[in-house]
GROMACS .gro file of C-alpha atoms in nm:
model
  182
    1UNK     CA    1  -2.983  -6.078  -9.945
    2UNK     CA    2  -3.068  -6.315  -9.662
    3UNK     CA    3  -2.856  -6.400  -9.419
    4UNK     CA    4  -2.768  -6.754  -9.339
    5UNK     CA    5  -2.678  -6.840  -8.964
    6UNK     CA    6  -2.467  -7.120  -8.855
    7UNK     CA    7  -2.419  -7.231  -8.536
    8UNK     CA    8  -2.022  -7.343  -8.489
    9UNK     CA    9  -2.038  -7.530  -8.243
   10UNK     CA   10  -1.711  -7.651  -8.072
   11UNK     CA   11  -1.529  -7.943  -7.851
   12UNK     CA   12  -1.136  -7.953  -7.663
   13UNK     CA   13  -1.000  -8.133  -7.905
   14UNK     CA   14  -0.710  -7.948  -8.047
   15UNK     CA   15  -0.863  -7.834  -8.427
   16UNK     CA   16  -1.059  -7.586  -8.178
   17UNK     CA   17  -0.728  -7.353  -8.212
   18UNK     CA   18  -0.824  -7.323  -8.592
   19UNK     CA   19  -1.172  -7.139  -8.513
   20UNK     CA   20  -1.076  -6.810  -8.597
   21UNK     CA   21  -0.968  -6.898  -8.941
   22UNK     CA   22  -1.283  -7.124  -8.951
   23UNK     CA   23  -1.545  -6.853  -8.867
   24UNK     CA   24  -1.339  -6.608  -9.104
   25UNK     CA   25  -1.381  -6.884  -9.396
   26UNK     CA   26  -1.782  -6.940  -9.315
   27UNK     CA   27  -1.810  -6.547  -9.305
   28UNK     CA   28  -1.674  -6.502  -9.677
   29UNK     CA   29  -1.906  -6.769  -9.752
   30UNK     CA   30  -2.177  -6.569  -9.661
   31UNK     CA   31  -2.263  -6.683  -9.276
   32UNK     CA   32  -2.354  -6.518  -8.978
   33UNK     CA   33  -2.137  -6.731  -8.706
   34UNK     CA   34  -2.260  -6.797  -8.357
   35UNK     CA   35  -2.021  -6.986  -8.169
   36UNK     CA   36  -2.081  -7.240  -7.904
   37UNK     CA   37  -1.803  -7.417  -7.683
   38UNK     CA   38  -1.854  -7.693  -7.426
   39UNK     CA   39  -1.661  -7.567  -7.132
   40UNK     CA   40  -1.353  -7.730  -7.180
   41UNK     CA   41  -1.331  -7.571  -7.536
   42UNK     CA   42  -1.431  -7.233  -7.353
   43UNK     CA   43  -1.134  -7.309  -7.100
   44UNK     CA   44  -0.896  -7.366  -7.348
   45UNK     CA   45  -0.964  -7.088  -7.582
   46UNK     CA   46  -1.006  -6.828  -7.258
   47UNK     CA   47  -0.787  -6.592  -7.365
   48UNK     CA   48  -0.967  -6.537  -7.729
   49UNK     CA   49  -1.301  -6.551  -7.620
   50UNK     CA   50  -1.368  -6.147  -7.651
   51UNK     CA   51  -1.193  -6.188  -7.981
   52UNK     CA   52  -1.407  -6.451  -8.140
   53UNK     CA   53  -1.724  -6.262  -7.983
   54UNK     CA   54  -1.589  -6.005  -8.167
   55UNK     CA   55  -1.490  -6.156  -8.462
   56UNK     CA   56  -1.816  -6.325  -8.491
   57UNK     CA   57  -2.059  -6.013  -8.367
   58UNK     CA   58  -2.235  -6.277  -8.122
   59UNK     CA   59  -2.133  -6.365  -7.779
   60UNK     CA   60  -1.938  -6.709  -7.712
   61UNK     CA   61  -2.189  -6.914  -7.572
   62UNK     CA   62  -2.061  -7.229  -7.376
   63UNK     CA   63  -2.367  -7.224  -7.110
   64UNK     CA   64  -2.782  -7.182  -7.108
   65UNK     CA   65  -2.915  -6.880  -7.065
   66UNK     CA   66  -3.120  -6.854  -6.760
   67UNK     CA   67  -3.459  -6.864  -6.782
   68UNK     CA   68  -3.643  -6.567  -6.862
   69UNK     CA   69  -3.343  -6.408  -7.054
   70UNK     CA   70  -3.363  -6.308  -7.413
   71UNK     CA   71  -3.197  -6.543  -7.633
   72UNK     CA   72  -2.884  -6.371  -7.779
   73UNK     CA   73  -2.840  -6.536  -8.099
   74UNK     CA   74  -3.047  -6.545  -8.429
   75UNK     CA   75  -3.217  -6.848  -8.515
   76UNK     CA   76  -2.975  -7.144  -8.724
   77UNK     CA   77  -2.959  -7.156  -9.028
   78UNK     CA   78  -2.739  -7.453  -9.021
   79UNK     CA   79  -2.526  -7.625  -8.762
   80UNK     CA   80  -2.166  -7.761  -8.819
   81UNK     CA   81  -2.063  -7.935  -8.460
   82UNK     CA   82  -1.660  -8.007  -8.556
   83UNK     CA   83  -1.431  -8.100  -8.374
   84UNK     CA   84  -1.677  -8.318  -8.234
   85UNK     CA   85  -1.524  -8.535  -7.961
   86UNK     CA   86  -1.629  -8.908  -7.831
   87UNK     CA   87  -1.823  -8.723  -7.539
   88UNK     CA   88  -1.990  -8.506  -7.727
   89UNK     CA   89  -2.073  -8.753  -8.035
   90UNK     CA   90  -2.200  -9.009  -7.768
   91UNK     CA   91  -2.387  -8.723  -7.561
   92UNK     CA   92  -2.560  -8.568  -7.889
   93UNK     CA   93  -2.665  -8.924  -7.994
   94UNK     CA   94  -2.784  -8.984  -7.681
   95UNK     CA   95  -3.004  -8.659  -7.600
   96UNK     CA   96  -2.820  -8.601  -7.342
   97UNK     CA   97  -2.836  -8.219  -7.276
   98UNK     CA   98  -2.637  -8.133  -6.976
   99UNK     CA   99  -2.394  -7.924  -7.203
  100UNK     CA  100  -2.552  -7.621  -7.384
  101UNK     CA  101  -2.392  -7.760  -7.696
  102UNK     CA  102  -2.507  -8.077  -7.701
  103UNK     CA  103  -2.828  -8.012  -7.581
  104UNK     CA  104  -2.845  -7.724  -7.862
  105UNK     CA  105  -2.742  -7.967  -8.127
  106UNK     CA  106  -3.010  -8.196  -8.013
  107UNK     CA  107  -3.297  -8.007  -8.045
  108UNK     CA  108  -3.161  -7.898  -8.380
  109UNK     CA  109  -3.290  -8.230  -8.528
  110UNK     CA  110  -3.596  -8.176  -8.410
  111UNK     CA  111  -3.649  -7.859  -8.560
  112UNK     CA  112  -3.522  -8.029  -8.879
  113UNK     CA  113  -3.190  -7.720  -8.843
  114UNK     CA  114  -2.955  -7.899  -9.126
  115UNK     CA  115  -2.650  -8.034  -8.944
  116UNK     CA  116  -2.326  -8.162  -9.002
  117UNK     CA  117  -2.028  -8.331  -8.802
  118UNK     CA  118  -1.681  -8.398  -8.793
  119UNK     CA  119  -1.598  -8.656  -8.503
  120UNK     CA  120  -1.220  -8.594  -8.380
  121UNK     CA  121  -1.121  -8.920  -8.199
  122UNK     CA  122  -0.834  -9.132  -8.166
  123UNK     CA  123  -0.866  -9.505  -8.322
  124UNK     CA  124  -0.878  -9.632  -7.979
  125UNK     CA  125  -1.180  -9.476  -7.875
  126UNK     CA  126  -1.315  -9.479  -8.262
  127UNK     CA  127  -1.275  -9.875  -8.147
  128UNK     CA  128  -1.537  -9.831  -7.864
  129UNK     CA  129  -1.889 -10.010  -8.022
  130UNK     CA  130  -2.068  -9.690  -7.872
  131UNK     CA  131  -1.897  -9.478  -8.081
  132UNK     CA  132  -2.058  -9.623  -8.430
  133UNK     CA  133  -2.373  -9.697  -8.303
  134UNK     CA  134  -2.356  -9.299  -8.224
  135UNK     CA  135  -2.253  -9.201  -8.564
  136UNK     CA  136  -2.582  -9.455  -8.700
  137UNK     CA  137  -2.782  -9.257  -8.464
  138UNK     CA  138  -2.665  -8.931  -8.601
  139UNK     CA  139  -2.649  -9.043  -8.997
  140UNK     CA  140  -2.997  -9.191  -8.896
  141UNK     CA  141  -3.159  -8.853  -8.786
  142UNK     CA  142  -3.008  -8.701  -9.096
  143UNK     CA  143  -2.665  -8.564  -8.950
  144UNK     CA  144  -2.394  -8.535  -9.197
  145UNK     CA  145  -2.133  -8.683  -9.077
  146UNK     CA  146  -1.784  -8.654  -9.210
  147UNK     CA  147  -1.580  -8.909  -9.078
  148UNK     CA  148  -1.385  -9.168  -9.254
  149UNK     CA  149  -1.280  -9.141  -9.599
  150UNK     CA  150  -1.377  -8.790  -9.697
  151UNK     CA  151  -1.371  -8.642  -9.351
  152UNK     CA  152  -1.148  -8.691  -9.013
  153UNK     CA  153  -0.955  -9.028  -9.032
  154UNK     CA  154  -0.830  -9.126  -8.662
  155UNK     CA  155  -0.499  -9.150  -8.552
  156UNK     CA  156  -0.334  -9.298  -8.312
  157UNK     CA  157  -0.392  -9.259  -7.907
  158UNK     CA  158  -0.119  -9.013  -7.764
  159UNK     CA  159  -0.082  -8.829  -8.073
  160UNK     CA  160  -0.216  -8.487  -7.955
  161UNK     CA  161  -0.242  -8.326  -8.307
  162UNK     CA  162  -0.443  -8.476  -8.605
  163UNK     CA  163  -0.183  -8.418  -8.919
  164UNK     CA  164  -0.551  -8.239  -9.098
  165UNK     CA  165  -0.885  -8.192  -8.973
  166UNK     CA  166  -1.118  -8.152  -9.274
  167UNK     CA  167  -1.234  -7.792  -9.205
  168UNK     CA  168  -1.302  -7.691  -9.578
  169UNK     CA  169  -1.509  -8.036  -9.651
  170UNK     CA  170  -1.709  -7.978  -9.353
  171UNK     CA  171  -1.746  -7.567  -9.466
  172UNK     CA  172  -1.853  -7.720  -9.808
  173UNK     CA  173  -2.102  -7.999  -9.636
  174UNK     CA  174  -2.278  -7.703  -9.468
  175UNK     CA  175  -2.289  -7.473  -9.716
  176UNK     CA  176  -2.483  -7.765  -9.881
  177UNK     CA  177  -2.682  -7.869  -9.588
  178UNK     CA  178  -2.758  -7.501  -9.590
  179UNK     CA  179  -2.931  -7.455  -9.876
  180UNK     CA  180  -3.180  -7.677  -9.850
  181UNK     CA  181  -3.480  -7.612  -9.710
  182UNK     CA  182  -3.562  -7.785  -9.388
   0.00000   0.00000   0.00000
């Protein structure tokens, strides 16, 4: 059997507390799980980060390698970037690579990786006109994106918990995404 590899990749926003249960659910589905943070993800899950690198059998990876060093994870099979906040949406859309995430994610659509996100935003930043034009960027380069009726729905600003974050819809958009051939 070949093994499929997905790249989890991971923003503070708080469904991030769910990603042990989240790599545990894409493991019984049959995929390898390398998971990426941006640094304030990596800050906020500190304390778990051996456990996750356990959990997944890869090390947490919230930074570039330097050059010269081996790269430590397998190729993707598939990428699923959820929660995916404004600043990473925007910065992904953009190309802007500063964060190993984003800048990962980016050169995923050029190497035609399938990928999938789930924006987790409040409606008052879901009301910026960047945002959308972001999300037609991403839709445009053939990003799944799971947001709106079928995926994340905003709420409203100061509400620090969204009442559900789509995790199994965006495990089933990948495992779709995943199986077809780039």
């Amino acid at each position: 059997m070949t093994t499929r590899t997905l790249y989890l990749f991971c923003s503070a926003a708080p469904p991030v507390f769910d990603v042990a249960h989240v790599i545990e659910d894409a493991q019984v589905r049959g995929w390898d799980v390398c998971l990426g943070l941006t640094p304030t993800a990596a800050h906020w899950l500190a304390g778990s980060l051996d456990g996750l690198a356990a959990l997944t059998g890869h090390p947490v990876r919230w930074q570039y390698k330097l050059p010269g060093e081996d790269d430590v994870w397998p190729a993707a099979g598939a990428l699923l970037f959820a929660p995916a906040t404004f600043n990473s949406v925007n910065s992904w859309a953009l190309g802007l690579t500063d964060r190993f995430v984003a800048g990962v994610a980016a050169e995923a659509l050029g190497k035609n990786t399938p990928a999938v996100a789930v924006p987790c935003v409040n409606t008052a930043l879901a009301a910026h006109p960047r945002f959308e034009q972001s999300l037609s960027v991403l839709r445009g380069a053939g990003v799944g994106v799971l947001y709106g009726e079928g995926g994340f729905t905003p709420g409203p600003p100061g509400q620090d918990t969204p009442p559900h974050f789509p995790w199994q819809a965006a495990l089933d958009a990948v495992d779709r995404a995943g199986t077809t051939p780039p």
